[in-house]
């Protein structure tokens, strides 16, 4: 049973374009939604996160959009750069469970 | 700089061997986790520990056990390695908070032959 569904599995974008990765969840008890970025040979690292009482959070070129009623959230990368090429994981956290549930990941390739 | 250190980057073991993967964190975190990463399957939680000597099963605990004798160290044990346990193993640690950030090690690529 996949608790967080992520799409697409892979994404190719031209430099300067917008990268969009989508996630959906079912468990309404989730109360924290982070995105992790993983470069080859490295462990994932926190990129940006949002709580469900906020509809959007922006940090530099990275924006999370959150739709609580639809139980969906997405990561937008504006002006995508080759250095953004990595695997991105959405995740969800349920307070009290102490566990992060991850999506299956999206491999982003930004062509120069 | 916070750090989660996994003892090996690459391991090759034979089927049936007992395998120990070690993880140490220097952030005094309460929570520690072991994940397995496979292409197309993402990160799947094997076990986690919320205190010394405390552990809880994750989503795929079969074939694995863990040990946490000290707060900073969390070990993953493959009692009898099998080829289907060939994978990337990631250790992580975090504080017990709703907005917790999980800090990951660089991973151990285990190949069972």
Short mmCIF file of C-alpha atoms in Angstrom, two decimals:
data_model
loop_
_atom_site.label_atom_id
_atom_site.label_comp_id
_atom_site.label_asym_id
_atom_site.label_seq_id
_atom_site.Cartn_x
_atom_site.Cartn_y
_atom_site.Cartn_z
CA UNK A 1 0.00 0.00 0.00
CA UNK A 2 1.65 3.15 -1.22
CA UNK A 3 0.81 6.02 1.08
CA UNK A 4 2.37 8.75 -1.03
CA UNK A 5 2.09 8.54 -4.80
CA UNK A 6 4.63 10.50 -6.82
CA UNK A 7 4.74 11.29 -10.51
CA UNK A 8 6.37 11.34 -12.96
CA UNK A 9 9.03 8.71 -12.42
CA UNK A 10 11.43 10.64 -14.65
CA UNK A 11 11.45 14.13 -16.11
CA UNK A 12 13.61 15.82 -18.70
CA UNK A 13 13.57 19.61 -18.88
CA UNK A 14 15.56 22.14 -20.84
CA UNK A 15 17.67 24.69 -19.01
CA UNK A 16 15.53 27.63 -18.00
CA UNK A 17 12.32 25.63 -18.05
CA UNK A 18 9.93 24.78 -15.23
CA UNK A 19 10.10 21.36 -13.60
CA UNK A 20 6.93 20.11 -11.91
CA UNK A 21 6.69 17.02 -9.74
CA UNK A 22 3.40 15.91 -8.23
CA UNK A 23 2.48 13.92 -5.15
CA UNK A 24 -0.79 12.68 -3.70
CA UNK A 25 -1.67 11.14 -0.37
CA UNK A 26 -4.64 9.50 1.31
CA UNK A 27 -3.91 9.72 5.02
CA UNK A 28 -5.42 12.96 6.32
CA UNK A 29 -3.41 12.58 9.53
CA UNK A 30 -0.24 13.59 7.69
CA UNK A 31 0.75 17.04 8.94
CA UNK A 32 4.11 17.84 7.40
CA UNK A 33 5.23 17.47 3.81
CA UNK A 34 8.92 17.76 2.99
CA UNK A 35 10.75 17.35 -0.28
CA UNK A 36 14.18 15.73 -0.38
CA UNK A 37 16.82 16.09 -3.08
CA UNK A 38 19.35 13.37 -3.78
CA UNK A 39 22.42 13.72 -5.96
CA UNK A 40 24.19 10.60 -7.30
CA UNK A 41 26.37 8.99 -4.65
CA UNK A 42 24.83 11.04 -1.85
CA UNK A 43 22.10 10.55 0.69
CA UNK A 44 18.88 12.58 0.35
CA UNK A 45 18.86 16.05 1.88
CA UNK A 46 15.94 18.25 2.88
CA UNK A 47 15.11 20.78 0.17
CA UNK A 48 11.91 22.46 1.28
CA UNK A 49 8.87 21.58 3.40
CA UNK A 50 5.31 22.75 4.01
CA UNK A 51 2.53 22.34 6.56
CA UNK A 52 -1.06 21.73 5.37
CA UNK A 53 -2.32 25.05 6.76
CA UNK A 54 -0.26 26.85 4.10
CA UNK A 55 -1.10 26.70 0.39
CA UNK A 56 2.28 27.70 -0.95
CA UNK A 57 5.87 28.02 0.19
CA UNK A 58 8.66 29.48 -1.85
CA UNK A 59 12.40 29.30 -1.30
CA UNK A 60 14.40 30.78 -4.13
CA UNK A 61 13.56 28.91 -7.34
CA UNK A 62 11.76 26.14 -5.46
CA UNK A 63 8.05 26.33 -4.63
CA UNK A 64 5.71 23.86 -2.97
CA UNK A 65 2.04 24.18 -3.84
CA UNK A 66 -0.35 22.42 -1.49
CA UNK A 67 -4.00 21.55 -2.09
CA UNK A 68 -5.44 20.18 1.13
CA UNK A 69 -8.89 19.38 -0.23
CA UNK A 70 -7.44 17.38 -3.11
CA UNK A 71 -4.75 15.85 -0.89
CA UNK A 72 -2.11 16.79 -3.40
CA UNK A 73 1.11 18.76 -3.33
CA UNK A 74 3.69 19.59 -5.91
CA UNK A 75 7.21 20.90 -6.31
CA UNK A 76 7.91 23.55 -8.91
CA UNK A 77 11.46 24.36 -9.92
CA UNK A 78 11.61 27.63 -11.82
CA UNK A 79 14.44 28.45 -14.24
CA UNK A 80 15.70 24.86 -13.96
CA UNK A 81 19.47 24.47 -14.13
CA UNK A 82 21.70 21.48 -14.97
CA UNK A 83 22.83 21.54 -11.34
CA UNK A 84 19.24 20.72 -10.34
CA UNK A 85 19.60 17.31 -12.00
CA UNK A 86 18.92 14.89 -9.16
CA UNK A 87 16.31 12.55 -7.79
CA UNK A 88 13.52 14.26 -5.86
CA UNK A 89 11.42 12.56 -3.22
CA UNK A 90 8.24 13.89 -1.72
CA UNK A 91 7.41 12.69 1.77
CA UNK A 92 4.77 12.92 4.43
CA UNK A 93 5.04 12.86 8.19
CA UNK A 94 2.40 12.01 10.73
CA UNK A 95 2.92 13.58 14.10
CA UNK A 96 3.28 10.95 16.77
CA UNK A 97 4.41 8.23 14.39
CA UNK A 98 7.96 9.61 14.11
CA UNK A 99 8.17 8.19 10.61
CA UNK A 100 8.55 9.77 7.20
CA UNK A 101 6.75 8.07 4.33
CA UNK A 102 8.43 8.67 0.99
CA UNK A 103 7.20 8.68 -2.56
CA UNK A 104 9.01 6.57 -5.12
CA UNK A 105 11.08 9.44 -6.43
CA UNK A 106 11.45 11.44 -9.64
CA UNK A 107 14.69 11.52 -11.56
CA UNK A 108 15.06 15.01 -12.99
CA UNK A 109 17.45 15.71 -15.83
CA UNK A 110 17.99 19.32 -16.89
CA UNK A 111 19.64 19.56 -20.28
CA UNK A 112 21.99 22.49 -20.95
CA UNK B 1 28.37 20.40 10.35
CA UNK B 2 25.91 17.66 11.19
CA UNK B 3 26.89 14.22 10.14
CA UNK B 4 25.53 10.72 9.75
CA UNK B 5 28.29 8.28 8.92
CA UNK B 6 27.83 4.83 7.49
CA UNK B 7 30.80 2.56 8.00
CA UNK B 8 31.05 1.26 4.43
CA UNK B 9 30.26 2.73 1.02
CA UNK B 10 30.41 -0.61 -0.75
CA UNK B 11 30.09 -4.18 0.53
CA UNK B 12 30.10 -7.51 -1.24
CA UNK B 13 28.89 -10.49 0.77
CA UNK B 14 28.06 -14.10 0.04
CA UNK B 15 24.64 -15.65 0.33
CA UNK B 16 24.04 -16.90 3.86
CA UNK B 17 26.55 -14.61 5.51
CA UNK B 18 25.61 -12.52 8.53
CA UNK B 19 26.06 -8.88 7.58
CA UNK B 20 26.37 -5.84 9.83
CA UNK B 21 25.79 -2.32 8.56
CA UNK B 22 26.86 0.36 11.00
CA UNK B 23 25.65 3.94 11.33
CA UNK B 24 26.83 6.69 13.66
CA UNK B 25 25.36 10.17 14.12
CA UNK B 26 26.94 13.10 15.93
CA UNK B 27 23.82 15.24 16.47
CA UNK B 28 22.52 13.60 19.66
CA UNK B 29 19.30 12.73 17.82
CA UNK B 30 16.68 10.55 19.48
CA UNK B 31 15.44 8.90 16.29
CA UNK B 32 17.43 6.75 13.90
CA UNK B 33 16.22 4.94 10.79
CA UNK B 34 17.30 2.37 8.26
CA UNK B 35 15.89 2.67 4.74
CA UNK B 36 16.40 0.60 1.67
CA UNK B 37 16.51 2.33 -1.72
CA UNK B 38 15.77 0.46 -4.92
CA UNK B 39 15.14 1.88 -8.41
CA UNK B 40 11.46 2.54 -8.96
CA UNK B 41 10.58 1.70 -5.36
CA UNK B 42 11.91 4.78 -3.61
CA UNK B 43 12.88 4.74 0.04
CA UNK B 44 11.33 1.99 2.11
CA UNK B 45 11.63 1.95 5.88
CA UNK B 46 13.12 -1.22 7.34
CA UNK B 47 13.37 -0.35 11.05
CA UNK B 48 13.58 2.68 13.21
CA UNK B 49 14.58 3.40 16.78
CA UNK B 50 13.26 6.22 18.94
CA UNK B 51 15.53 5.59 21.91
CA UNK B 52 18.39 3.42 23.06
CA UNK B 53 17.39 -0.25 23.01
CA UNK B 54 13.99 0.70 21.53
CA UNK B 55 13.03 -0.32 18.02
CA UNK B 56 10.00 -0.53 15.82
CA UNK B 57 9.42 -2.36 12.57
CA UNK B 58 9.02 -0.38 9.41
CA UNK B 59 7.40 -1.47 6.19
CA UNK B 60 9.86 -4.21 5.16
CA UNK B 61 11.49 -5.71 8.28
CA UNK B 62 11.58 -9.33 7.10
CA UNK B 63 15.12 -10.70 6.96
CA UNK B 64 16.54 -7.81 9.00
CA UNK B 65 17.14 -6.97 12.63
CA UNK B 66 18.62 -3.92 14.36
CA UNK B 67 20.59 -3.02 17.41
CA UNK B 68 20.90 0.26 19.27
CA UNK B 69 23.05 -0.05 22.34
CA UNK B 70 24.21 3.57 22.33
CA UNK B 71 22.31 6.70 21.33
CA UNK B 72 24.66 7.61 18.51
CA UNK B 73 24.93 4.17 16.91
CA UNK B 74 22.33 2.14 15.03
CA UNK B 75 23.20 -1.16 13.39
CA UNK B 76 21.31 -3.05 10.71
CA UNK B 77 21.83 -6.81 10.69
CA UNK B 78 21.10 -9.20 7.88
CA UNK B 79 20.92 -12.53 9.67
CA UNK B 80 21.44 -14.61 6.53
CA UNK B 81 22.07 -12.49 3.47
CA UNK B 82 20.17 -13.31 0.31
CA UNK B 83 20.52 -12.02 -3.24
CA UNK B 84 17.23 -10.13 -2.98
CA UNK B 85 18.80 -8.00 -0.27
CA UNK B 86 21.21 -6.51 -2.79
CA UNK B 87 20.40 -2.82 -2.51
CA UNK B 88 21.42 0.64 -1.34
CA UNK B 89 20.95 1.02 2.40
CA UNK B 90 20.52 4.47 3.90
CA UNK B 91 20.72 5.41 7.55
CA UNK B 92 19.08 8.57 8.86
CA UNK B 93 18.60 10.38 12.14
CA UNK B 94 16.22 13.08 13.36
CA UNK B 95 14.78 14.85 16.35
CA UNK B 96 11.35 13.72 17.58
CA UNK B 97 9.43 16.72 16.28
CA UNK B 98 6.56 17.30 13.85
CA UNK B 99 8.77 19.35 11.55
CA UNK B 100 11.70 17.06 11.90
CA UNK B 101 14.40 17.08 9.28
CA UNK B 102 15.90 13.68 8.62
CA UNK B 103 19.66 13.70 8.04
CA UNK B 104 20.91 10.89 5.85
CA UNK B 105 24.21 9.14 5.53
CA UNK B 106 25.78 8.59 2.12
CA UNK B 107 24.53 5.05 1.88
CA UNK B 108 26.00 1.57 1.72
CA UNK B 109 25.75 -0.27 -1.58
CA UNK B 110 25.43 -3.93 -0.60
CA UNK B 111 25.82 -6.68 -3.17
CA UNK B 112 25.00 -10.24 -2.14
CA UNK B 113 26.45 -12.87 -4.46
#
